[in-house]
């Protein structure tokens, strides 16, 4: 499902809640205020679909001010007029409030589509590990490295695993620009890396970080992997096998897939659709890793503008299993 489709599905679901908010605004002038609040909420949640879970309410507010309510100005005037008609007018508001919210949602989606198309992984991912000359392959260190496309939520995931904010996160696209490492647990370190993008220096940095890591976790927040991501995934696994052969550490280097932002799916998809997509993702990578090494979670979930506890139990279980198997 594309970002546009996911955003539209979220808007359609939210229209029910938003309609209730608008209908309840019976004080003259309160309809516009209610719609401004709805617009901010929609900018934030749709922004997370397009920009990732590091997207902030502050940036959403700035975008809401930019998009404005001009797209539905005429309908807002009609709603305000209905507010002045007790009971019958209030009831009539429900008939058009949902349409206004959907129109507003389309305006916000169009904004993100027009402004953020340059962030599409389909046009930015390149990976050139062949440019790295490795003279001698050493056994891997006790390092768990998170990699993935820009804004997939790697830093948020690393912070959630550590239980504190060790790695910088922000609304800006590509906040992490170097490899960062922190002590994790049981003698292992946790490593955060720059997002994969069309930058040779970043490619080299990430590739070197992968080469000496026991466990590499590919983080994605987009659902199904793009073709370029699958090519990267394949190259990593094949290289790990070769490195283990060269360093006489067969089977030590491992690769896993962590699908982030399940909270967004839960608010925009029904359970059957979520399960179908999960099966498709497992099938995408089945030739390189077993299904139990594909896990799902939400590293930085937000509900009603409030950050919620991370939902990373499956990821933590996968890491613990890896560490136990290395003993």
Tab-separated table of C-alpha atoms in Angstrom:
chain	number	residue	atom	x	y	z
A	1	UNK	CA	0.000	0.000	0.000
A	2	UNK	CA	1.447	3.368	-1.023
A	3	UNK	CA	1.874	6.294	1.350
A	4	UNK	CA	-0.954	8.110	-0.425
A	5	UNK	CA	-3.296	5.135	0.014
A	6	UNK	CA	-2.330	4.725	3.673
A	7	UNK	CA	-2.903	8.435	4.275
A	8	UNK	CA	-6.293	8.354	2.563
A	9	UNK	CA	-7.339	5.336	4.590
A	10	UNK	CA	-6.347	7.153	7.773
A	11	UNK	CA	-8.322	10.244	6.679
A	12	UNK	CA	-11.414	8.154	5.940
A	13	UNK	CA	-11.245	6.545	9.370
A	14	UNK	CA	-10.589	9.846	11.123
A	15	UNK	CA	-13.498	11.546	9.326
A	16	UNK	CA	-15.898	9.758	11.689
A	17	UNK	CA	-14.177	11.148	14.793
A	18	UNK	CA	-13.698	14.546	13.203
A	19	UNK	CA	-17.359	14.785	12.248
A	20	UNK	CA	-18.331	14.279	15.874
A	21	UNK	CA	-15.988	17.086	16.925
A	22	UNK	CA	-17.412	19.499	14.343
A	23	UNK	CA	-21.039	18.673	15.143
A	24	UNK	CA	-20.362	19.249	18.848
A	25	UNK	CA	-19.098	22.773	18.100
A	26	UNK	CA	-22.386	24.652	18.559
A	27	UNK	CA	-21.014	27.995	19.765
A	28	UNK	CA	-20.749	30.558	16.916
A	29	UNK	CA	-17.181	30.614	15.595
A	30	UNK	CA	-16.268	27.341	17.279
A	31	UNK	CA	-16.592	25.325	14.061
A	32	UNK	CA	-13.540	27.031	12.547
A	33	UNK	CA	-11.596	26.484	15.766
A	34	UNK	CA	-12.540	22.795	15.756
A	35	UNK	CA	-11.457	22.423	12.132
A	36	UNK	CA	-8.119	24.095	12.889
A	37	UNK	CA	-7.505	21.504	15.607
A	38	UNK	CA	-8.529	18.716	13.232
A	39	UNK	CA	-6.214	20.107	10.556
A	40	UNK	CA	-3.254	20.082	12.951
A	41	UNK	CA	-3.999	16.509	13.999
A	42	UNK	CA	-4.284	15.383	10.390
A	43	UNK	CA	-1.050	17.149	9.391
A	44	UNK	CA	0.738	15.355	12.209
A	45	UNK	CA	-0.538	11.829	11.569
A	46	UNK	CA	-0.296	12.076	7.781
A	47	UNK	CA	3.158	13.598	8.255
A	48	UNK	CA	4.250	10.518	10.190
A	49	UNK	CA	3.213	8.369	7.242
A	50	UNK	CA	5.281	10.490	4.852
A	51	UNK	CA	8.178	11.593	7.073
A	52	UNK	CA	8.502	8.916	9.762
A	53	UNK	CA	7.957	8.655	13.510
A	54	UNK	CA	10.533	11.376	14.238
A	55	UNK	CA	8.116	13.906	12.713
A	56	UNK	CA	7.151	16.484	15.370
A	57	UNK	CA	3.965	18.322	16.275
A	58	UNK	CA	5.894	21.582	15.856
A	59	UNK	CA	6.635	20.822	12.208
A	60	UNK	CA	3.054	19.627	11.717
A	61	UNK	CA	1.823	22.969	13.040
A	62	UNK	CA	4.003	24.838	10.576
A	63	UNK	CA	2.667	22.752	7.705
A	64	UNK	CA	-0.924	23.234	8.879
A	65	UNK	CA	-0.382	26.985	8.760
A	66	UNK	CA	0.998	26.625	5.248
A	67	UNK	CA	-1.817	24.438	3.939
A	68	UNK	CA	-4.529	26.491	5.639
A	69	UNK	CA	-8.282	25.998	5.497
A	70	UNK	CA	-8.653	27.795	2.166
A	71	UNK	CA	-9.483	24.551	0.379
A	72	UNK	CA	-12.744	24.274	2.308
A	73	UNK	CA	-13.441	27.937	3.092
A	74	UNK	CA	-16.865	28.011	1.422
A	75	UNK	CA	-18.028	24.899	3.230
A	76	UNK	CA	-16.830	26.281	6.561
A	77	UNK	CA	-19.008	29.362	6.057
A	78	UNK	CA	-21.987	27.084	5.451
A	79	UNK	CA	-21.220	25.110	8.604
A	80	UNK	CA	-20.954	28.270	10.689
A	81	UNK	CA	-24.353	29.349	9.374
A	82	UNK	CA	-25.882	26.020	10.378
A	83	UNK	CA	-24.489	26.501	13.886
A	84	UNK	CA	-26.874	29.443	14.273
A	85	UNK	CA	-29.889	27.188	13.646
A	86	UNK	CA	-30.527	25.147	16.825
A	87	UNK	CA	-31.199	21.425	16.536
A	88	UNK	CA	-32.101	21.212	12.837
A	89	UNK	CA	-28.984	23.119	11.797
A	90	UNK	CA	-26.795	21.209	14.205
A	91	UNK	CA	-28.074	17.916	12.807
A	92	UNK	CA	-27.496	19.081	9.230
A	93	UNK	CA	-23.842	19.817	10.039
A	94	UNK	CA	-23.123	16.098	10.242
A	95	UNK	CA	-24.153	15.636	6.614
A	96	UNK	CA	-21.374	17.857	5.281
A	97	UNK	CA	-18.743	17.788	8.051
A	98	UNK	CA	-17.329	14.443	6.920
A	99	UNK	CA	-16.929	15.716	3.368
A	100	UNK	CA	-15.112	18.815	4.592
A	101	UNK	CA	-12.682	16.741	6.644
A	102	UNK	CA	-11.967	14.445	3.699
A	103	UNK	CA	-11.403	17.459	1.426
A	104	UNK	CA	-9.046	18.905	4.011
A	105	UNK	CA	-7.260	15.565	4.210
A	106	UNK	CA	-6.781	15.522	0.434
A	107	UNK	CA	-5.288	19.030	0.571
A	108	UNK	CA	-2.807	17.889	3.236
A	109	UNK	CA	-1.925	14.721	1.317
A	110	UNK	CA	-1.326	16.783	-1.830
A	111	UNK	CA	1.005	19.035	0.146
A	112	UNK	CA	3.147	16.098	1.294
A	113	UNK	CA	3.096	14.491	-2.145
A	114	UNK	CA	4.284	17.710	-3.786
A	115	UNK	CA	6.845	18.741	-1.161
A	116	UNK	CA	8.275	15.416	-0.075
A	117	UNK	CA	8.576	13.433	-3.297
A	118	UNK	CA	12.362	13.846	-3.092
A	119	UNK	CA	12.358	11.643	0.015
A	120	UNK	CA	10.982	8.598	-1.813
A	121	UNK	CA	13.229	5.570	-1.234
A	122	UNK	CA	12.553	4.440	-4.793
A	123	UNK	CA	14.656	7.312	-6.085
A	124	UNK	CA	17.298	7.726	-3.382
A	125	UNK	CA	18.625	4.321	-2.385
A	126	UNK	CA	21.937	3.225	-3.783
A	127	UNK	CA	24.436	0.931	-2.160
A	128	UNK	CA	27.946	0.350	-3.440
A	129	UNK	CA	29.813	-1.951	-1.070
A	130	UNK	CA	32.123	-2.987	-3.906
A	131	UNK	CA	33.924	0.344	-3.468
A	132	UNK	CA	35.302	-0.839	-0.105
A	133	UNK	CA	38.587	-2.693	-0.152
A	134	UNK	CA	38.852	-5.076	2.795
A	135	UNK	CA	42.287	-6.632	3.077
A	136	UNK	CA	41.565	-9.142	5.820
A	137	UNK	CA	38.252	-10.285	7.250
A	138	UNK	CA	38.225	-10.469	11.046
A	139	UNK	CA	35.650	-12.249	13.220
A	140	UNK	CA	32.709	-9.960	13.995
A	141	UNK	CA	32.515	-8.016	17.225
A	142	UNK	CA	29.655	-8.189	19.708
A	143	UNK	CA	27.819	-5.400	17.951
A	144	UNK	CA	24.183	-5.069	16.920
A	145	UNK	CA	23.890	-2.606	14.042
A	146	UNK	CA	20.687	-0.936	12.878
A	147	UNK	CA	20.550	0.058	9.221
A	148	UNK	CA	17.826	1.189	6.833
A	149	UNK	CA	16.632	4.036	4.677
A	150	UNK	CA	16.604	7.598	5.918
A	151	UNK	CA	13.810	8.311	8.446
A	152	UNK	CA	12.913	4.637	8.906
A	153	UNK	CA	13.162	5.133	12.666
A	154	UNK	CA	16.581	3.593	13.370
A	155	UNK	CA	17.547	6.119	16.047
A	156	UNK	CA	14.143	5.884	17.735
A	157	UNK	CA	14.441	2.105	17.711
A	158	UNK	CA	17.929	2.215	19.228
A	159	UNK	CA	16.737	4.584	21.959
A	160	UNK	CA	13.750	2.351	22.693
A	161	UNK	CA	16.038	-0.676	23.072
A	162	UNK	CA	18.385	1.218	25.399
A	163	UNK	CA	15.571	2.733	27.427
A	164	UNK	CA	16.929	6.258	27.157
A	165	UNK	CA	17.673	8.799	24.425
A	166	UNK	CA	21.289	8.110	23.503
A	167	UNK	CA	20.920	8.806	19.786
A	168	UNK	CA	19.700	12.091	18.336
A	169	UNK	CA	16.339	12.158	16.625
A	170	UNK	CA	14.574	15.035	14.961
A	171	UNK	CA	12.050	16.145	12.382
A	172	UNK	CA	14.747	16.951	9.847
A	173	UNK	CA	15.220	14.367	7.139
A	174	UNK	CA	18.403	12.389	7.795
A	175	UNK	CA	19.310	13.576	11.309
A	176	UNK	CA	21.947	10.839	11.780
A	177	UNK	CA	25.032	11.511	9.647
A	178	UNK	CA	27.622	9.241	11.269
A	179	UNK	CA	27.887	5.875	12.984
A	180	UNK	CA	27.145	6.123	16.716
A	181	UNK	CA	27.579	3.361	19.255
A	182	UNK	CA	26.487	2.761	22.856
A	183	UNK	CA	26.959	-0.063	25.350
A	184	UNK	CA	23.849	-2.220	25.310
A	185	UNK	CA	23.714	-5.390	27.411
A	186	UNK	CA	25.519	-8.650	28.125
A	187	UNK	CA	28.731	-7.402	26.550
A	188	UNK	CA	27.072	-6.185	23.354
A	189	UNK	CA	27.045	-2.697	21.859
A	190	UNK	CA	24.234	-1.081	19.889
A	191	UNK	CA	25.116	0.863	16.762
A	192	UNK	CA	23.056	3.498	14.933
A	193	UNK	CA	23.933	4.383	11.332
A	194	UNK	CA	23.129	7.065	8.749
A	195	UNK	CA	20.237	6.377	6.419
A	196	UNK	CA	20.978	4.687	3.133
A	197	UNK	CA	20.862	7.324	0.437
A	198	UNK	CA	22.592	8.409	-2.734
A	199	UNK	CA	25.814	9.372	-0.993
A	200	UNK	CA	28.959	7.304	-1.510
A	201	UNK	CA	30.468	8.346	1.821
A	202	UNK	CA	27.389	7.174	3.714
A	203	UNK	CA	27.393	3.911	1.781
A	204	UNK	CA	30.994	3.250	2.788
A	205	UNK	CA	30.357	4.155	6.424
A	206	UNK	CA	27.332	1.874	6.679
A	207	UNK	CA	29.044	-0.982	4.869
A	208	UNK	CA	32.026	-0.894	7.216
A	209	UNK	CA	29.633	-0.884	10.182
A	210	UNK	CA	27.893	-3.979	8.828
A	211	UNK	CA	31.088	-5.914	8.166
A	212	UNK	CA	32.209	-6.185	11.804
A	213	UNK	CA	28.745	-6.690	13.361
A	214	UNK	CA	27.354	-9.950	14.668
A	215	UNK	CA	23.734	-8.972	14.138
A	216	UNK	CA	22.490	-6.523	11.519
A	217	UNK	CA	18.888	-5.379	11.862
A	218	UNK	CA	17.357	-3.780	8.796
A	219	UNK	CA	14.745	-1.242	9.939
A	220	UNK	CA	11.914	-0.246	7.638
A	221	UNK	CA	8.925	1.966	8.292
A	222	UNK	CA	7.360	1.635	4.870
A	223	UNK	CA	5.747	-1.789	5.076
A	224	UNK	CA	6.761	-3.875	2.080
A	225	UNK	CA	10.347	-3.366	0.930
A	226	UNK	CA	11.138	-1.539	-2.284
A	227	UNK	CA	13.095	-3.288	-5.036
A	228	UNK	CA	16.284	-1.390	-4.153
A	229	UNK	CA	15.901	-2.345	-0.503
A	230	UNK	CA	15.574	-6.007	-1.441
A	231	UNK	CA	18.760	-5.738	-3.475
A	232	UNK	CA	20.540	-4.281	-0.446
A	233	UNK	CA	19.089	-6.978	1.812
A	234	UNK	CA	20.298	-9.703	-0.554
A	235	UNK	CA	23.789	-8.184	-0.834
A	236	UNK	CA	24.150	-7.931	2.939
A	237	UNK	CA	23.178	-11.543	3.576
A	238	UNK	CA	25.395	-12.916	0.820
A	239	UNK	CA	28.310	-10.830	2.098
A	240	UNK	CA	27.765	-11.997	5.684
A	241	UNK	CA	27.997	-15.614	4.561
A	242	UNK	CA	31.207	-14.893	2.648
A	243	UNK	CA	32.715	-12.960	5.559
A	244	UNK	CA	31.950	-15.824	7.940
A	245	UNK	CA	33.706	-18.216	5.587
A	246	UNK	CA	36.740	-15.951	5.318
A	247	UNK	CA	36.980	-15.417	9.082
A	248	UNK	CA	36.158	-19.059	9.923
A	249	UNK	CA	33.148	-18.030	11.991
A	250	UNK	CA	30.411	-19.862	10.119
A	251	UNK	CA	26.896	-18.796	11.039
A	252	UNK	CA	27.925	-16.059	13.472
A	253	UNK	CA	26.879	-13.053	11.398
A	254	UNK	CA	23.106	-12.790	11.229
A	255	UNK	CA	20.555	-10.551	9.531
A	256	UNK	CA	17.038	-9.660	10.687
A	257	UNK	CA	14.229	-7.377	9.554
A	258	UNK	CA	12.343	-5.044	11.890
A	259	UNK	CA	9.171	-3.466	10.492
A	260	UNK	CA	8.548	-0.247	12.407
A	261	UNK	CA	5.431	1.950	12.754
A	262	UNK	CA	2.880	-0.773	13.297
A	263	UNK	CA	0.891	1.790	15.306
A	264	UNK	CA	0.189	3.725	12.103
A	265	UNK	CA	-1.083	0.579	10.413
A	266	UNK	CA	-3.291	-0.230	13.384
A	267	UNK	CA	-5.005	3.137	13.013
A	268	UNK	CA	-5.384	2.936	9.228
A	269	UNK	CA	-5.871	-0.772	8.409
A	270	UNK	CA	-8.077	-3.575	9.639
A	271	UNK	CA	-6.458	-6.608	11.271
A	272	UNK	CA	-6.867	-8.801	8.198
A	273	UNK	CA	-5.065	-6.296	5.961
A	274	UNK	CA	-2.264	-5.919	8.514
A	275	UNK	CA	-1.779	-9.692	8.618
A	276	UNK	CA	-1.799	-9.945	4.836
A	277	UNK	CA	0.912	-7.306	4.559
A	278	UNK	CA	2.974	-9.037	7.263
A	279	UNK	CA	2.845	-12.268	5.277
A	280	UNK	CA	3.868	-10.448	2.102
A	281	UNK	CA	6.868	-8.898	3.869
A	282	UNK	CA	7.990	-12.256	5.264
A	283	UNK	CA	7.689	-13.744	1.798
A	284	UNK	CA	9.775	-10.920	0.289
A	285	UNK	CA	12.837	-11.861	2.353
A	286	UNK	CA	12.199	-15.590	2.837
A	287	UNK	CA	15.083	-16.641	0.583
A	288	UNK	CA	17.586	-14.885	2.858
A	289	UNK	CA	16.236	-15.145	6.414
A	290	UNK	CA	13.672	-17.369	8.186
A	291	UNK	CA	10.270	-15.938	9.081
A	292	UNK	CA	11.037	-15.725	12.815
A	293	UNK	CA	13.693	-13.130	12.025
A	294	UNK	CA	11.057	-10.760	10.665
A	295	UNK	CA	9.507	-8.874	13.578
A	296	UNK	CA	7.075	-5.988	13.871
A	297	UNK	CA	6.674	-3.145	16.344
A	298	UNK	CA	6.388	0.577	16.986
A	299	UNK	CA	9.506	2.264	18.331
A	300	UNK	CA	7.952	5.657	18.969
A	301	UNK	CA	4.156	5.383	18.849
A	302	UNK	CA	2.042	8.488	19.299
A	303	UNK	CA	-1.646	8.639	20.172
A	304	UNK	CA	-3.560	11.924	20.150
A	305	UNK	CA	-0.311	13.841	19.979
A	306	UNK	CA	1.156	12.118	23.044
A	307	UNK	CA	4.139	9.786	22.793
A	308	UNK	CA	3.322	6.293	24.026
A	309	UNK	CA	5.581	3.511	25.378
A	310	UNK	CA	7.528	1.681	22.697
A	311	UNK	CA	6.096	-1.586	21.402
A	312	UNK	CA	9.308	-3.505	20.734
A	313	UNK	CA	8.823	-6.750	22.645
A	314	UNK	CA	9.233	-8.892	19.518
A	315	UNK	CA	12.469	-7.109	18.599
A	316	UNK	CA	13.874	-7.493	22.112
A	317	UNK	CA	13.017	-11.192	22.045
A	318	UNK	CA	14.802	-11.611	18.704
A	319	UNK	CA	17.949	-9.915	20.041
A	320	UNK	CA	17.958	-11.973	23.238
A	321	UNK	CA	17.573	-15.141	21.193
A	322	UNK	CA	20.548	-14.169	19.033
A	323	UNK	CA	22.744	-13.462	22.055
A	324	UNK	CA	21.760	-16.747	23.721
A	325	UNK	CA	22.553	-18.693	20.552
A	326	UNK	CA	26.059	-17.211	20.377
A	327	UNK	CA	27.083	-18.680	23.728
